[in-house]
């Protein structure tokens, strides 16, 4: 487990409106005094980031982006750069989400560029890795996830790793209501920790938060957080409902 408390990240995906965001963030802010040692991050769609950042300014809630480009500026239609995010107080960025990989063709190489650009801009990248249901049935999940992780970490060999997080998100668990069991998630997290240690050494491995994602809800959260190598959660659907997200943060705070 990393020191400094658990990290709970809400991935809003493509869900946002000024009214809904205001209501959701307002409810989170009203309970922010009870987060304890847990850290909370919300990742709205790009267009909602300035308004959300303004609402949470000075609170314990941090703002993350759902992706980040590797260049600073220029002819990259549809993309958002690290410095643009920094201008709106964004301190985290999800990279390599399985929806980006599957629906938008993002490769390990592209994910690696995004990851290291974030590190270079002092934005904490949250690198998503995870196997499909078929890969788990074949028993190759450790190899799949390890290769996704090494492809990104290796690409930064020359640079300093800085601060980053890894989110283990089995694809079969995302949005299905079927979370991995705490024991299966812990087994994968221990493997991920050993890979980070192999690449960067024990010190960095110990302080790198390893998040679990995939149908995290208020029901299974406490069991997941009780596992030694599960340092937090990346939450999709449940992060859009204030009561659900707050219950998960509260499980992380205990
Ligand atoms: P979910 O999504 O919690 O709705 O399963 C998690 C994610 O995709 O990050």
Short mmCIF file of C-alpha atoms and ligand atoms in Angstrom, two decimals:
data_model
loop_
_atom_site.label_atom_id
_atom_site.label_comp_id
_atom_site.label_asym_id
_atom_site.label_seq_id
_atom_site.Cartn_x
_atom_site.Cartn_y
_atom_site.Cartn_z
CA UNK A 1 0.00 0.00 0.00
CA UNK A 2 1.22 3.50 -0.73
CA UNK A 3 1.49 6.00 2.09
CA UNK A 4 -0.74 9.06 2.16
CA UNK A 5 -4.17 7.51 1.83
CA UNK A 6 -6.22 6.07 -0.97
CA UNK A 7 -6.95 7.75 -4.28
CA UNK A 8 -10.50 7.69 -5.67
CA UNK A 9 -10.89 8.97 -9.22
CA UNK A 10 -14.21 9.57 -10.97
CA UNK A 11 -14.21 9.11 -14.73
CA UNK A 12 -17.31 10.89 -15.99
CA UNK A 13 -16.68 9.73 -19.59
CA UNK A 14 -18.99 11.56 -22.05
CA UNK A 15 -21.55 12.61 -19.45
CA UNK A 16 -21.94 16.28 -18.51
CA UNK A 17 -24.17 19.31 -18.57
CA UNK A 18 -23.77 22.56 -16.67
CA UNK A 19 -26.76 21.74 -14.48
CA UNK A 20 -25.82 18.12 -13.76
CA UNK A 21 -22.16 18.96 -13.11
CA UNK A 22 -23.09 21.80 -10.76
CA UNK A 23 -25.43 19.58 -8.76
CA UNK A 24 -22.97 16.68 -8.58
CA UNK A 25 -19.94 18.78 -7.61
CA UNK A 26 -22.02 20.78 -5.15
CA UNK A 27 -22.99 17.59 -3.33
CA UNK A 28 -19.40 16.32 -3.32
CA UNK A 29 -18.16 19.63 -1.91
CA UNK A 30 -20.66 19.52 0.92
CA UNK A 31 -19.09 16.24 2.13
CA UNK A 32 -15.47 17.07 1.31
CA UNK A 33 -14.71 17.70 4.98
CA UNK A 34 -15.08 13.98 5.70
CA UNK A 35 -12.68 12.60 3.07
CA UNK A 36 -10.04 12.06 5.74
CA UNK A 37 -6.82 10.70 4.27
CA UNK A 38 -8.52 9.76 0.99
CA UNK A 39 -7.91 11.91 -2.09
CA UNK A 40 -10.72 12.52 -4.57
CA UNK A 41 -10.35 13.45 -8.23
CA UNK A 42 -13.06 14.11 -10.82
CA UNK A 43 -12.39 13.79 -14.55
CA UNK A 44 -15.06 15.68 -16.52
CA UNK A 45 -15.16 15.94 -20.32
CA UNK A 46 -12.70 18.62 -21.54
CA UNK A 47 -15.41 21.20 -22.16
CA UNK A 48 -16.57 21.07 -18.54
CA UNK A 49 -13.11 21.31 -16.99
CA UNK A 50 -12.93 25.12 -16.55
CA UNK A 51 -16.28 25.31 -14.75
CA UNK A 52 -15.58 22.28 -12.56
CA UNK A 53 -12.08 23.53 -11.73
CA UNK A 54 -13.55 26.82 -10.61
CA UNK A 55 -16.11 25.07 -8.39
CA UNK A 56 -13.57 22.86 -6.63
CA UNK A 57 -10.80 25.47 -6.29
CA UNK A 58 -9.45 25.48 -2.73
CA UNK A 59 -11.28 22.24 -1.86
CA UNK A 60 -9.81 18.74 -1.35
CA UNK A 61 -11.22 17.69 -4.76
CA UNK A 62 -8.72 17.70 -7.64
CA UNK A 63 -9.48 17.81 -11.36
CA UNK A 64 -8.30 15.32 -13.92
CA UNK A 65 -8.66 15.05 -17.70
CA UNK A 66 -9.76 11.94 -19.59
CA UNK A 67 -6.86 12.15 -21.99
CA UNK A 68 -3.94 14.43 -22.94
CA UNK A 69 -1.96 14.98 -26.12
CA UNK A 70 1.82 14.80 -26.29
CA UNK A 71 2.50 18.03 -28.17
CA UNK A 72 2.20 21.49 -26.63
CA UNK A 73 0.36 23.14 -29.50
CA UNK A 74 -0.19 23.07 -33.24
CA UNK A 75 -2.12 21.26 -35.93
CA UNK A 76 -3.69 18.44 -33.90
CA UNK A 77 -7.43 18.88 -34.43
CA UNK A 78 -9.50 17.64 -31.55
CA UNK A 79 -6.63 17.28 -29.09
CA UNK A 80 -5.80 19.09 -25.82
CA UNK A 81 -2.21 19.68 -24.66
CA UNK A 82 -0.65 19.32 -21.21
CA UNK A 83 -0.09 23.06 -20.81
CA UNK A 84 -3.69 23.81 -21.80
CA UNK A 85 -4.80 21.49 -19.00
CA UNK A 86 -2.38 23.07 -16.55
CA UNK A 87 -3.93 26.47 -17.29
CA UNK A 88 -7.17 25.14 -15.80
CA UNK A 89 -5.59 23.56 -12.69
CA UNK A 90 -5.75 20.02 -14.01
CA UNK A 91 -3.36 17.82 -12.02
CA UNK A 92 -4.27 14.31 -13.23
CA UNK A 93 -4.88 12.78 -16.67
CA UNK A 94 -6.22 9.34 -17.55
CA UNK A 95 -4.27 7.77 -20.42
CA UNK A 96 -4.79 4.51 -22.30
CA UNK A 97 -8.37 3.89 -21.18
CA UNK A 98 -9.65 0.73 -22.86
CA UNK A 99 -12.38 2.76 -24.62
CA UNK A 100 -9.66 4.96 -26.18
CA UNK A 101 -7.74 1.85 -27.22
CA UNK A 102 -10.74 -0.06 -28.60
CA UNK A 103 -12.90 2.71 -30.11
CA UNK A 104 -10.25 5.24 -31.16
CA UNK A 105 -7.36 3.01 -32.11
CA UNK A 106 -4.89 4.21 -29.50
CA UNK A 107 -1.81 2.02 -29.49
CA UNK A 108 0.66 1.37 -26.68
CA UNK A 109 3.05 3.74 -28.47
CA UNK A 110 0.51 6.59 -28.52
CA UNK A 111 -0.41 5.93 -24.90
CA UNK A 112 3.26 6.07 -23.96
CA UNK A 113 3.66 9.49 -25.60
CA UNK A 114 0.62 10.83 -23.76
CA UNK A 115 1.86 9.37 -20.47
CA UNK A 116 5.32 10.91 -20.68
CA UNK A 117 4.02 14.27 -21.89
CA UNK A 118 1.85 14.43 -18.78
CA UNK A 119 4.80 13.54 -16.55
CA UNK A 120 6.81 16.29 -18.24
CA UNK A 121 4.08 18.84 -17.43
CA UNK A 122 3.77 17.72 -13.78
CA UNK A 123 0.37 16.20 -14.46
CA UNK A 124 -0.02 12.80 -12.81
CA UNK A 125 -0.91 10.29 -15.54
CA UNK A 126 -3.26 7.45 -14.59
CA UNK A 127 -2.27 4.67 -16.97
CA UNK A 128 -5.09 2.20 -17.64
CA UNK A 129 -4.27 -1.41 -18.41
CA UNK A 130 -6.50 -4.48 -18.52
CA UNK A 131 -7.30 -7.73 -20.26
CA UNK A 132 -10.43 -8.80 -22.16
CA UNK A 133 -12.72 -11.56 -20.94
CA UNK A 134 -11.38 -13.87 -23.60
CA UNK A 135 -7.80 -13.24 -22.51
CA UNK A 136 -8.73 -14.01 -18.90
CA UNK A 137 -10.44 -17.23 -20.00
CA UNK A 138 -7.22 -18.20 -21.74
CA UNK A 139 -5.27 -17.44 -18.56
CA UNK A 140 -3.00 -14.89 -20.25
CA UNK A 141 -4.16 -11.82 -18.29
CA UNK A 142 -0.88 -11.28 -16.45
CA UNK A 143 1.13 -11.32 -19.66
CA UNK A 144 -1.29 -8.96 -21.46
CA UNK A 145 -1.38 -6.40 -18.68
CA UNK A 146 2.35 -6.61 -18.10
CA UNK A 147 3.07 -5.93 -21.76
CA UNK A 148 0.76 -2.86 -21.73
CA UNK A 149 2.56 -1.54 -18.66
CA UNK A 150 6.09 -2.25 -19.87
CA UNK A 151 5.38 -0.68 -23.28
CA UNK A 152 4.73 2.64 -21.55
CA UNK A 153 7.30 2.52 -18.77
CA UNK A 154 10.04 1.38 -21.15
CA UNK A 155 9.35 4.31 -23.44
CA UNK A 156 10.46 6.60 -20.63
CA UNK A 157 13.72 4.87 -19.87
CA UNK A 158 15.67 8.01 -20.54
CA UNK A 159 13.56 10.23 -18.34
CA UNK A 160 12.66 10.41 -14.69
CA UNK A 161 9.39 8.66 -13.92
CA UNK A 162 8.04 11.41 -11.66
CA UNK A 163 4.68 10.66 -10.12
CA UNK A 164 2.21 8.38 -11.85
CA UNK A 165 -0.60 5.95 -11.09
CA UNK A 166 -1.66 2.71 -12.76
CA UNK A 167 -5.30 1.64 -13.01
CA UNK A 168 -6.02 -2.04 -13.51
CA UNK A 169 -9.30 -2.13 -15.43
CA UNK A 170 -10.29 -5.55 -16.74
CA UNK A 171 -12.33 -4.80 -19.87
CA UNK A 172 -14.95 -7.42 -18.97
CA UNK A 173 -15.65 -5.56 -15.73
CA UNK A 174 -16.12 -2.07 -17.18
CA UNK A 175 -19.73 -0.94 -17.16
CA UNK A 176 -20.99 -4.50 -16.74
CA UNK A 177 -21.86 -4.45 -13.05
CA UNK A 178 -19.46 -7.40 -12.69
CA UNK A 179 -16.44 -6.23 -10.72
CA UNK A 180 -13.35 -8.41 -10.40
CA UNK A 181 -13.23 -10.14 -7.02
CA UNK A 182 -11.02 -8.48 -4.45
CA UNK A 183 -8.74 -11.52 -4.52
CA UNK A 184 -8.33 -11.50 -8.33
CA UNK A 185 -7.74 -7.74 -8.34
CA UNK A 186 -5.18 -8.06 -5.54
CA UNK A 187 -3.35 -10.81 -7.45
CA UNK A 188 -3.06 -8.59 -10.51
CA UNK A 189 -2.04 -5.55 -8.45
CA UNK A 190 0.76 -7.52 -6.81
CA UNK A 191 1.96 -8.47 -10.27
CA UNK A 192 1.79 -4.84 -11.46
CA UNK A 193 3.73 -3.69 -8.39
CA UNK A 194 6.46 -6.22 -9.17
CA UNK A 195 6.70 -4.95 -12.76
CA UNK A 196 7.01 -1.32 -11.62
CA UNK A 197 9.68 -2.45 -9.17
CA UNK A 198 11.54 -4.31 -11.89
CA UNK A 199 11.59 -1.17 -14.08
CA UNK A 200 12.10 1.62 -11.54
CA UNK A 201 13.09 -0.03 -8.26
CA UNK A 202 11.44 -0.62 -4.93
CA UNK A 203 11.09 3.00 -3.81
CA UNK A 204 8.99 4.05 -6.79
CA UNK A 205 7.02 0.79 -6.79
CA UNK A 206 6.04 1.36 -3.18
CA UNK A 207 4.84 4.90 -3.72
CA UNK A 208 2.99 4.36 -7.01
CA UNK A 209 -0.79 4.18 -6.43
CA UNK A 210 -2.34 1.13 -8.08
CA UNK A 211 -6.06 1.70 -8.65
CA UNK A 212 -8.70 -0.87 -9.47
CA UNK A 213 -11.44 0.03 -11.98
CA UNK A 214 -14.41 -1.85 -13.43
CA UNK A 215 -17.89 -1.69 -11.90
CA UNK A 216 -16.64 -0.33 -8.58
CA UNK A 217 -19.67 0.41 -6.40
CA UNK A 218 -20.39 1.21 -2.79
CA UNK A 219 -20.98 -2.50 -2.22
CA UNK A 220 -17.63 -4.00 -3.13
CA UNK A 221 -15.41 -0.99 -2.43
CA UNK A 222 -14.45 -1.78 1.17
CA UNK A 223 -13.36 -5.33 0.25
CA UNK A 224 -11.22 -4.02 -2.59
CA UNK A 225 -9.61 -1.33 -0.40
CA UNK A 226 -8.80 -3.90 2.29
CA UNK A 227 -6.35 -5.58 -0.10
CA UNK A 228 -2.68 -4.82 0.41
CA UNK A 229 -1.90 -3.60 -3.11
CA UNK A 230 -5.16 -1.83 -3.96
CA UNK A 231 -4.47 1.85 -3.32
CA UNK A 232 -7.68 3.32 -4.71
CA UNK A 233 -10.24 3.11 -7.47
CA UNK A 234 -11.07 4.47 -10.90
CA UNK A 235 -14.85 4.76 -10.91
CA UNK A 236 -17.03 5.24 -13.99
CA UNK A 237 -20.82 4.95 -13.66
CA UNK A 238 -20.93 5.29 -9.88
CA UNK A 239 -18.94 8.55 -10.01
CA UNK A 240 -21.93 10.27 -11.66
CA UNK A 241 -24.14 9.72 -8.62
CA UNK A 242 -22.99 11.83 -5.67
CA UNK A 243 -24.24 9.41 -2.99
CA UNK A 244 -22.50 6.47 -4.68
CA UNK A 245 -19.20 8.27 -5.24
CA UNK A 246 -19.21 9.62 -1.69
CA UNK A 247 -19.85 6.13 -0.29
CA UNK A 248 -16.82 4.84 -2.21
CA UNK A 249 -14.67 7.73 -0.95
CA UNK A 250 -15.88 7.01 2.56
CA UNK A 251 -14.88 3.34 2.19
CA UNK A 252 -11.45 4.60 1.10
CA UNK A 253 -11.18 6.96 4.04
CA UNK A 254 -11.73 4.21 6.62
P1 LIG B 1 -17.35 1.62 -14.62
O1 LIG B 1 -16.18 2.29 -15.50
O2 LIG B 1 -17.05 1.96 -13.16
O3 LIG B 1 -18.62 2.23 -15.09
O4 LIG B 1 -17.27 0.15 -14.83
C1 LIG B 1 -14.86 2.32 -15.05
C2 LIG B 1 -13.97 2.94 -16.10
O5 LIG B 1 -14.18 2.70 -17.31
O6 LIG B 1 -13.05 3.71 -15.77
#
